[in-house]
Structures are given as structure tokens and as C-alpha cells.
Short mmCIF file of C-alpha atoms in Angstrom, two decimals:
data_model
loop_
_atom_site.label_atom_id
_atom_site.label_comp_id
_atom_site.label_asym_id
_atom_site.label_seq_id
_atom_site.Cartn_x
_atom_site.Cartn_y
_atom_site.Cartn_z
CA UNK M 310 -9.27 -0.93 -15.98
CA UNK M 311 -5.90 0.78 -15.88
CA UNK M 312 -4.61 4.15 -14.79
CA UNK M 313 -2.80 6.08 -17.48
CA UNK M 314 0.99 5.94 -17.14
CA UNK M 315 2.49 8.95 -15.41
CA UNK M 316 0.65 11.43 -13.21
CA UNK M 317 -0.76 14.91 -12.90
CA UNK M 318 1.04 17.12 -10.39
CA UNK M 319 -0.23 20.16 -8.50
CA UNK M 320 2.71 22.55 -8.33
CA UNK M 321 2.85 25.49 -5.93
CA UNK M 322 3.23 28.17 -8.60
CA UNK M 323 0.68 26.94 -11.14
CA UNK M 324 -3.12 26.84 -11.27
CA UNK M 325 -3.28 23.88 -13.65
CA UNK M 326 -2.22 20.30 -13.01
CA UNK M 327 1.12 19.69 -14.68
CA UNK M 328 1.57 16.42 -16.60
CA UNK M 329 4.26 13.85 -15.89
CA UNK M 330 4.23 11.57 -18.91
CA UNK M 331 5.80 8.20 -19.63
CA UNK M 332 7.12 8.32 -23.21
CA UNK M 333 8.38 4.73 -22.94
CA UNK M 334 4.79 3.46 -22.99
CA UNK M 335 3.06 6.42 -24.65
CA UNK M 336 5.41 7.66 -27.34
CA UNK M 337 2.97 10.31 -28.43
CA UNK M 338 3.54 11.96 -25.01
CA UNK M 339 7.25 12.57 -25.57
CA UNK M 340 6.72 16.30 -26.19
CA UNK M 341 4.62 16.56 -23.01
CA UNK M 342 7.38 14.83 -21.08
CA UNK M 343 10.04 17.22 -22.35
CA UNK M 344 8.02 20.41 -21.83
CA UNK M 345 6.45 19.48 -18.49
CA UNK M 346 7.25 21.99 -15.71
CA UNK M 347 7.78 19.10 -13.30
CA UNK M 348 11.57 18.74 -13.19
CA UNK M 349 14.23 20.49 -15.24
CA UNK M 350 15.61 19.20 -18.52
CA UNK M 351 18.63 17.97 -16.56
CA UNK M 352 16.34 16.02 -14.20
CA UNK M 353 14.57 14.46 -17.18
CA UNK M 354 17.88 13.46 -18.74
CA UNK M 355 18.86 11.84 -15.46
CA UNK M 356 15.76 9.66 -15.63
CA UNK M 357 17.41 7.71 -18.45
CA UNK M 358 19.89 5.76 -16.29
CA UNK M 359 17.11 5.08 -13.75
CA UNK M 360 14.83 3.64 -16.43
CA UNK M 361 17.77 1.67 -17.85
CA UNK M 362 18.55 0.22 -14.44
CA UNK M 363 15.04 -1.00 -13.66
CA UNK M 364 14.28 -2.27 -17.17
CA UNK M 365 17.52 -4.16 -17.87
CA UNK M 366 17.90 -5.74 -14.41
CA UNK M 367 15.58 -8.47 -13.18
CA UNK M 368 13.93 -8.24 -9.77
CA UNK M 369 16.54 -10.48 -8.12
CA UNK M 370 19.31 -8.17 -9.37
CA UNK M 371 17.51 -5.11 -8.02
CA UNK M 372 17.23 -6.69 -4.57
CA UNK M 373 20.93 -7.58 -4.59
CA UNK M 374 22.00 -3.97 -5.19
CA UNK M 375 23.65 -2.04 -2.39
CA UNK M 376 20.94 -0.72 -0.10
CA UNK M 377 20.57 2.81 1.19
CA UNK M 378 17.58 5.03 1.88
CA UNK M 379 15.64 6.25 -1.14
CA UNK M 380 16.33 9.94 -0.60
CA UNK M 381 20.08 9.31 -0.62
CA UNK M 382 19.71 7.10 -3.68
CA UNK M 383 17.80 9.76 -5.63
CA UNK M 384 20.26 12.52 -4.73
CA UNK M 385 23.61 10.72 -4.77
CA UNK M 386 23.15 7.93 -7.31
CA UNK M 387 20.91 9.66 -9.83
CA UNK M 388 21.67 13.33 -8.99
CA UNK M 389 18.05 14.51 -9.10
CA UNK M 390 17.36 18.04 -7.88
CA UNK M 391 15.65 18.74 -4.57
CA UNK M 392 12.77 20.40 -6.42
CA UNK M 393 12.13 17.37 -8.63
CA UNK M 394 12.30 15.04 -5.65
CA UNK M 395 9.86 17.10 -3.57
CA UNK M 396 7.41 17.71 -6.43
CA UNK M 397 7.31 14.19 -7.88
CA UNK M 398 9.24 11.40 -6.17
CA UNK M 399 8.23 12.32 -2.62
CA UNK M 400 4.42 12.37 -3.08
CA UNK M 401 4.56 9.41 -5.48
CA UNK M 402 6.70 7.09 -3.34
CA UNK M 403 5.34 8.25 0.01
CA UNK M 404 1.85 7.51 -1.29
CA UNK M 405 3.01 3.94 -1.91
CA UNK M 406 5.20 3.27 1.14
CA UNK M 407 3.52 5.71 3.58
CA UNK M 408 6.70 7.07 5.11
CA UNK M 409 9.30 9.74 4.24
CA UNK M 410 11.90 8.92 1.57
CA UNK M 411 14.70 8.75 4.13
CA UNK M 412 12.88 5.83 5.78
CA UNK M 413 12.39 3.89 2.53
CA UNK M 414 14.67 1.22 1.10
CA UNK M 415 16.38 1.98 -2.21
CA UNK M 416 15.83 -1.66 -3.18
CA UNK M 417 12.09 -1.28 -2.68
CA UNK M 418 12.20 1.95 -4.69
CA UNK M 419 13.87 0.24 -7.64
CA UNK M 420 11.45 -2.68 -7.38
CA UNK M 421 8.28 -0.57 -7.43
CA UNK M 422 9.67 1.73 -10.14
CA UNK M 423 10.28 -1.32 -12.31
CA UNK M 424 6.70 -2.48 -11.71
CA UNK M 425 5.28 0.90 -12.73
CA UNK M 426 7.61 1.13 -15.74
CA UNK M 427 6.70 -2.27 -17.13
CA UNK M 428 3.13 -2.59 -15.86
CA UNK M 429 0.12 -0.47 -15.01
CA UNK M 430 -1.78 0.36 -11.84
CA UNK M 431 -5.30 -1.02 -12.17
CA UNK M 432 -8.68 -1.09 -10.48
CA UNK M 433 -10.82 -4.25 -10.70
CA UNK M 434 -14.37 -4.15 -12.01
CA UNK M 435 -16.96 -4.24 -9.25
CA UNK M 436 -14.79 -2.58 -6.62
CA UNK M 437 -11.84 -3.82 -4.57
CA UNK M 438 -14.10 -6.35 -2.83
CA UNK M 439 -14.24 -8.26 -6.11
CA UNK M 440 -10.62 -9.40 -5.57
CA UNK M 441 -11.57 -10.99 -2.25
CA UNK M 442 -14.71 -12.45 -3.80
CA UNK M 443 -12.76 -14.03 -6.63
CA UNK M 444 -10.28 -15.65 -4.25
CA UNK M 445 -13.04 -16.76 -1.90
CA UNK M 446 -15.23 -18.22 -4.64
CA UNK M 447 -12.34 -20.19 -6.08
CA UNK M 448 -11.48 -21.59 -2.65
CA UNK M 449 -15.10 -22.52 -1.90
CA UNK M 450 -15.42 -24.26 -5.27
CA UNK M 451 -12.48 -26.40 -4.18
CA UNK M 452 -14.30 -27.35 -0.98
CA UNK M 453 -12.81 -24.80 1.40
CA UNK M 454 -15.05 -23.61 4.24
CA UNK M 455 -14.62 -19.89 4.94
CA UNK M 456 -15.82 -18.40 8.23
CA UNK M 457 -15.92 -14.64 8.69
CA UNK M 458 -16.80 -12.54 11.74
CA UNK M 459 -14.46 -14.71 13.81
CA UNK M 460 -11.67 -13.61 16.13
CA UNK M 461 -8.92 -16.10 17.01
CA UNK M 462 -8.14 -15.60 20.70
CA UNK M 463 -5.33 -18.12 21.07
CA UNK M 464 -3.41 -20.92 19.40
CA UNK M 465 -2.31 -23.94 21.41
CA UNK M 466 -0.63 -27.27 20.76
CA UNK M 467 -2.58 -30.44 21.49
CA UNK M 468 0.35 -32.80 21.99
CA UNK M 469 -1.88 -35.80 22.76
CA UNK M 470 -3.61 -35.71 19.37
CA UNK M 471 -0.75 -33.98 17.51
CA UNK M 472 -3.11 -31.22 16.49
CA UNK M 473 -3.70 -27.55 17.23
CA UNK M 474 -6.50 -25.94 19.18
CA UNK M 475 -7.73 -22.45 18.33
CA UNK M 476 -10.07 -20.57 20.65
CA UNK M 477 -12.41 -18.55 18.47
CA UNK M 478 -15.27 -16.15 19.17
CA UNK M 479 -17.66 -14.15 17.03
CA UNK M 480 -17.32 -10.36 16.82
CA UNK M 481 -21.12 -10.01 16.79
CA UNK M 482 -21.65 -12.48 19.64
CA UNK M 483 -18.81 -12.23 22.20
CA UNK M 484 -20.28 -15.10 24.26
CA UNK M 485 -19.96 -17.54 21.38
CA UNK M 486 -16.46 -18.77 22.23
CA UNK M 487 -15.62 -22.20 20.82
CA UNK M 488 -12.65 -24.41 19.97
CA UNK M 489 -11.54 -25.27 16.44
CA UNK M 490 -9.09 -28.15 15.95
CA UNK M 491 -6.67 -28.30 13.04
CA UNK M 492 -3.78 -30.42 11.81
CA UNK M 493 -2.02 -27.37 10.38
CA UNK M 494 -2.37 -23.61 10.80
CA UNK M 495 -1.37 -20.76 8.48
CA UNK M 496 -1.24 -17.42 10.28
CA UNK M 497 -1.86 -14.86 7.54
CA UNK M 498 -2.24 -11.64 9.53
CA UNK M 499 -0.34 -8.45 10.18
CA UNK M 500 2.85 -8.63 12.23
CA UNK M 501 1.28 -7.62 15.54
CA UNK M 502 -1.40 -10.32 15.43
CA UNK M 503 1.15 -12.94 14.37
CA UNK M 504 3.32 -12.06 17.37
CA UNK M 505 0.38 -12.27 19.77
CA UNK M 506 -0.74 -15.69 18.57
CA UNK M 507 2.68 -17.28 18.10
CA UNK M 508 4.23 -15.81 21.24
CA UNK M 509 1.81 -17.74 23.45
CA UNK M 510 2.45 -21.13 21.87
CA UNK M 511 4.53 -23.44 24.08
CA UNK M 512 8.14 -23.33 22.93
CA UNK M 513 7.74 -20.09 20.98
CA UNK M 514 7.68 -17.62 23.87
CA UNK M 515 10.96 -16.02 22.81
CA UNK M 516 9.08 -14.46 19.89
CA UNK M 517 7.77 -11.99 22.47
CA UNK M 518 11.33 -10.78 23.05
CA UNK M 519 11.86 -9.76 19.42
CA UNK M 520 11.80 -6.00 18.71
CA UNK M 521 8.42 -4.86 17.41
CA UNK M 522 8.44 -4.03 13.69
CA UNK M 523 7.14 -0.50 13.11
CA UNK M 524 3.88 -0.11 11.22
CA UNK M 525 2.96 2.61 8.74
CA UNK M 526 -0.50 4.15 8.82
CA UNK M 527 -2.59 5.97 6.23
CA UNK M 528 -5.97 7.64 5.93
CA UNK M 529 -8.37 7.82 3.02
CA UNK M 530 -11.40 10.04 2.60
CA UNK M 531 -14.11 9.49 -0.04
CA UNK M 532 -16.54 11.93 -1.63
CA UNK M 533 -19.47 11.22 -3.95
CA UNK M 534 -20.76 13.94 -6.25
CA UNK M 535 -22.71 14.41 -9.51
CA UNK M 536 -20.80 13.95 -12.76
CA UNK M 537 -18.56 15.12 -14.30
CA UNK M 538 -15.33 14.75 -12.32
CA UNK M 539 -12.99 17.78 -12.18
CA UNK M 540 -10.43 15.71 -14.08
CA UNK M 541 -11.70 13.16 -16.57
CA UNK M 542 -8.39 11.44 -17.20
CA UNK M 543 -7.88 8.07 -15.47
CA UNK M 544 -4.68 9.20 -13.82
CA UNK M 545 -3.13 9.72 -10.37
CA UNK M 546 -2.88 13.29 -9.06
CA UNK M 547 0.07 14.14 -6.80
CA UNK M 548 0.61 16.98 -4.36
CA UNK M 549 3.82 18.49 -5.72
CA UNK M 550 3.48 21.81 -3.91
CA UNK M 551 6.56 21.06 -1.81
CA UNK M 552 7.29 19.40 1.51
CA UNK M 553 5.93 22.35 3.51
CA UNK M 554 2.60 22.19 1.67
CA UNK M 555 2.04 18.47 1.97
CA UNK M 556 1.32 16.09 4.82
CA UNK M 557 0.48 18.90 7.26
CA UNK M 558 -2.61 20.29 8.99
CA UNK M 559 -3.41 22.92 6.35
CA UNK M 560 -2.23 20.76 3.43
CA UNK M 561 -3.28 17.18 4.30
CA UNK M 562 -3.51 15.78 0.77
CA UNK M 563 -0.77 13.52 -0.55
CA UNK M 564 -2.54 12.19 -3.64
CA UNK M 565 -5.96 12.10 -5.25
CA UNK M 566 -7.72 9.96 -7.84
CA UNK M 567 -11.20 9.51 -9.23
CA UNK M 568 -11.78 5.72 -9.19
CA UNK M 569 -15.07 6.05 -11.07
CA UNK M 570 -13.17 7.64 -13.98
CA UNK M 571 -10.58 4.85 -14.00
CA UNK M 572 -13.08 2.01 -13.69
CA UNK M 573 -16.73 2.72 -14.47
CA UNK M 574 -17.99 -0.63 -13.17
CA UNK M 575 -18.73 -0.69 -9.45
CA UNK M 576 -17.33 2.56 -8.03
CA UNK M 577 -20.22 5.01 -8.46
CA UNK M 578 -23.82 4.83 -9.71
CA UNK M 579 -24.73 6.31 -13.08
CA UNK M 580 -24.52 10.09 -13.05
CA UNK M 581 -22.14 10.22 -10.07
CA UNK M 582 -18.40 10.12 -9.42
CA UNK M 583 -16.17 9.02 -6.57
CA UNK M 584 -13.15 10.99 -5.31
CA UNK M 585 -10.48 9.26 -3.23
CA UNK M 586 -8.00 11.34 -1.20
CA UNK M 587 -5.01 9.78 0.58
CA UNK M 588 -3.48 11.37 3.68
CA UNK M 589 -0.31 10.36 5.50
CA UNK M 590 0.22 9.87 9.20
CA UNK M 591 1.49 13.31 10.14
CA UNK M 592 -1.46 15.16 8.61
CA UNK M 593 -3.91 12.82 10.32
CA UNK M 594 -2.23 13.27 13.70
CA UNK M 595 -2.14 17.06 13.36
CA UNK M 596 -5.92 16.95 13.10
CA UNK M 597 -6.07 14.52 16.06
CA UNK M 598 -8.06 12.23 13.76
CA UNK M 599 -10.98 14.62 13.93
CA UNK M 600 -13.18 13.81 10.93
CA UNK M 601 -14.84 17.23 10.69
CA UNK M 602 -11.50 19.01 10.87
CA UNK M 603 -9.89 16.79 8.23
CA UNK M 604 -12.90 17.05 5.93
CA UNK M 605 -12.79 20.84 6.08
CA UNK M 606 -9.06 21.00 5.41
CA UNK M 607 -9.23 18.53 2.52
CA UNK M 608 -12.13 20.41 0.90
CA UNK M 609 -10.23 23.70 1.14
CA UNK M 610 -7.22 22.18 -0.58
CA UNK M 611 -9.26 20.43 -3.27
CA UNK M 612 -11.13 23.66 -4.02
CA UNK M 613 -7.80 25.37 -4.77
CA UNK M 614 -6.70 22.48 -6.98
CA UNK M 615 -9.97 22.51 -8.95
CA UNK M 616 -11.14 26.16 -8.87
CA UNK M 617 -13.85 25.63 -11.49
CA UNK M 618 -15.46 23.12 -9.12
CA UNK M 619 -14.69 24.98 -5.89
CA UNK M 620 -18.29 25.87 -4.99
CA UNK M 621 -19.46 22.28 -5.46
CA UNK M 622 -16.53 20.90 -3.46
CA UNK M 623 -17.25 23.21 -0.53
CA UNK M 624 -20.98 22.38 -0.62
CA UNK M 625 -21.40 19.33 1.61
CA UNK M 626 -24.74 18.49 0.01
CA UNK M 627 -23.12 18.32 -3.44
CA UNK M 628 -19.79 16.71 -2.58
CA UNK M 629 -21.05 14.25 -0.01
CA UNK M 630 -18.59 12.78 2.48
CA UNK M 631 -19.07 9.02 2.12
CA UNK M 632 -16.47 7.86 4.61
CA UNK M 633 -13.06 8.32 6.13
CA UNK M 634 -10.82 5.43 7.07
CA UNK M 635 -7.74 5.32 9.27
CA UNK M 636 -5.61 2.22 8.64
CA UNK M 637 -3.22 1.90 11.57
CA UNK M 638 -1.31 -1.17 10.39
CA UNK M 639 -1.45 -0.47 6.68
CA UNK M 640 2.14 -1.57 6.02
CA UNK M 641 5.14 -2.89 7.94
CA UNK M 642 8.45 -1.04 7.96
CA UNK M 643 10.79 -2.20 5.19
CA UNK M 644 14.06 -0.46 6.03
CA UNK M 645 16.66 -0.47 8.82
CA UNK M 646 14.69 -2.46 11.37
CA UNK M 647 15.04 -6.03 12.56
CA UNK M 648 12.66 -8.08 10.41
CA UNK M 649 12.15 -5.35 7.81
CA UNK M 650 9.74 -6.36 5.06
CA UNK M 651 12.14 -6.14 2.11
CA UNK M 652 12.78 -9.79 1.22
CA UNK M 653 11.94 -10.62 -2.39
CA UNK M 654 10.48 -14.13 -2.56
CA UNK M 655 9.67 -14.03 1.15
CA UNK M 656 11.29 -15.47 4.24
CA UNK M 657 11.03 -19.12 5.22
CA UNK M 658 7.37 -19.57 6.24
CA UNK M 659 8.33 -22.23 8.81
CA UNK M 660 10.22 -19.62 10.82
CA UNK M 661 9.31 -16.36 12.46
CA UNK M 662 12.20 -13.92 11.96
CA UNK M 663 14.65 -16.80 12.27
CA UNK M 664 12.88 -18.66 15.10
CA UNK M 665 11.74 -22.15 13.99
CA UNK M 666 8.00 -22.64 14.37
CA UNK M 667 6.23 -25.72 15.65
CA UNK M 668 5.84 -28.21 12.75
CA UNK M 669 2.46 -27.58 11.17
CA UNK M 670 2.44 -23.84 11.81
CA UNK M 671 3.22 -21.53 8.90
CA UNK M 672 3.29 -17.76 8.69
CA UNK M 673 2.31 -15.47 5.80
CA UNK M 674 1.79 -11.77 5.25
CA UNK M 675 3.59 -8.77 3.78
CA UNK M 676 5.77 -8.58 6.92
CA UNK M 677 7.54 -11.83 5.96
CA UNK M 678 8.17 -10.71 2.36
CA UNK M 679 7.88 -7.17 1.02
CA UNK M 680 5.52 -4.43 2.21
CA UNK M 681 3.43 -4.67 -0.97
CA UNK M 682 0.33 -6.51 -2.21
CA UNK M 683 2.74 -8.60 -4.22
CA UNK M 684 4.65 -9.55 -1.07
CA UNK M 685 1.50 -10.52 0.78
CA UNK M 686 0.29 -12.74 -2.07
CA UNK M 687 3.74 -14.20 -2.62
CA UNK M 688 4.04 -15.17 1.04
CA UNK M 689 0.55 -16.67 0.96
CA UNK M 690 1.49 -18.94 -1.93
CA UNK M 691 4.64 -20.03 -0.08
CA UNK M 692 2.73 -20.83 3.12
CA UNK M 693 -0.10 -22.57 1.29
CA UNK M 694 2.26 -24.85 -0.62
CA UNK M 695 4.21 -25.64 2.56
CA UNK M 696 1.03 -26.46 4.49
CA UNK M 697 -0.20 -28.68 1.66
CA UNK M 698 3.10 -30.60 1.62
CA UNK M 699 3.01 -30.98 5.40
CA UNK M 700 -0.54 -32.38 5.38
CA UNK M 701 0.33 -34.87 2.66
CA UNK M 702 3.23 -36.18 4.75
CA UNK M 703 1.28 -36.62 8.00
CA UNK M 704 -1.62 -38.33 6.18
CA UNK M 705 0.65 -40.98 4.79
#
């Protein structure tokens, strides 16, 4: 199921959630788009060249454009006002790339804006796990053996047998260490794990000397509560109250959605709803990752956003905290760092940031392409095809 195009925005001087509509895909919303309090009429007029840019250029063209940071791009290239940037672009793009606009690539901005202009954000039926299940089931039907609950401790070359040896142990049974032998290895992990495994392979030690690529972190808190949801539109809700009222201790929320409203299959049982709240790194750190403190602050902010539901939100027995997750390595940096994850199509999977890998080792992950789901999948396809070609050669 799909989110509606556009967003709802909580502005500092309004009690209601202001609409940001997409008249390109929902022409009946053109009046809403014009009259929305999010952005001036001048700002809305200046959206036209942005839409034209991302719609008329293909992805390769967008990645060949001159690169700057996104904040500079929005202000200098498109002339958007500070108010429009802080109320819409900042919470929207920082919710995607998990870092301030001045640390985001303008190429990645144009890319993701094209994706949202031409496509729709979606949630799969059955929950996010269903994506993994679909991939896993397809692989197993093709004869692939999948082992979970396994930690790879090291990767070594076995020159005598022209194979690789992987030391593996179970998370649930630390004494279960064993050796797995393979003719080819695809390392599809985050950048830090890739460095650890590859840097200890004979001949690849200089990988350890490469500068570490920064990682972006994010937190997400979930609440379950009886129906109905405070907002029954399947749409993203942004914190547009301004930079001083976002991503801080008293105002930790960056964006909110109700997944059970977007997709009714698999996100909440009948008669209940699920609320998902995303928080960026600074807000999490200001609470020292204290769950009780964050929960209290988030509830206070949500109660002000949805005053008709305030008493239920503040009642912990009604709005039940289901979980809070801190993802430390949620995304690699994609701007102004060595190895930044901003390469459309992905880097050569037989190299690690320019260093040739041992034949038979391939690397995948968003850090070798773009810091997006698309980049991770794209790099996986590249590595899988390369490994398949390699195995066919050595067999014959």
C-alpha cells in the first residue's frame, strides 16, 4: 500500500496539520497546494523549475550535475526562503538522509526528489519482514542454504586449495565456533564490518589505513493504541515547527506516520493502530539514549500535535510503548568524505574504495553505491552477478 503524495506539516503557529500537496499526481489537490500555509506563493512558484529538473533529466544526468550541499542548492539554485526550507525541506530530507542539509549531497537530493515525484513511498503487506521473507524464499527455492544467528569472525585465504575460510560462531552459542569453506565470498554488510573482515585478509591490510566513512544514526519509537488514529490519512507528518523546535531534547520528533493506516495488513491487530516516530541523532544524544526520558518527551510533543487525543497519548496504558530502536549505522555518509556513498550504479564490486580485492571476494552494500535501499539492492545485484561469473570461470 502507498502513502499519499505530499505530507502534512506541523507548523509552529498553527494547531492543525497543514497540507503539502502534489498537484502533479493529484490534480484535484491543486487548490490545496496553492493555499497551503507551508511556503509562500513565491516558494511554490520556485518549485516549478525543481520539478522540471528532476522530471526531464534521467538519473544519470542528475548525478552528473555540479555537486554542492543541499542547503546551498535550495537557497542559491532554487532561491527558496529560509522558512520554507526549515518547515518542509529540512524535516523531509533529514528524515531520509539522517543528517543536516549542509551535510547532504545536492545530487542525492535531486535523485530522491525525482523518485518521490515519479513514484510513491510504500509499505509491504505483512510488515517489513515480508521483504526479507520474499527474498529468502526465492533464494531457498533456487537451492540456496541460508544460515542465520551466525557471526563471521574472520575471512582468510586458503592458498593451497584456492578457497576461502570463514570462522563462524553462533550468537546464541558462543562456543560453537566452526570453519566454513567457500570458493567465493560476497561481503554484504555495513562499511565498518566490511573493513574489519577485509582488512585482515593477507594482501588487503592497507584497507585498514583508509579513513573511516562516517555513519548516520536514527531512532524510532513505536506506540500501539486502540483505533482510530489521530490522522486517518495514509500520509507522512513532518515537524515543520522550525529548526529550534526539532531534533532537540524538548522537541525530539522529526517525522511521524501511522503504518497501520497506510497498510492494514500486518502492522496492527484489528481494532488497534500503530504510531511510528522518527528521531535524529542530536535529539537521541540529548536524552543520553534514556528510553523513559525520550518516551516522555515524545508523548508531550505528540499531545500538542493531536490535542483531541492528548489524554490518550499521555496515558501509558492506552498508548502503549511497544519498542524503541537506536540504529547506529543506519546509513553511510554520502557527501564530502573519502568513499562517500553517492555513486549511482555502484562502485566496482571487485575493489574496496579503489583497492583491488583478492579474486573471488566481492563487496556489496549501500556504502559502495548510494546511501539508499536502492543503492544497497543495486550493489547486491552487481556483486551477485560478478560472483556468478567468477564461479562459472573457475569451474570450467
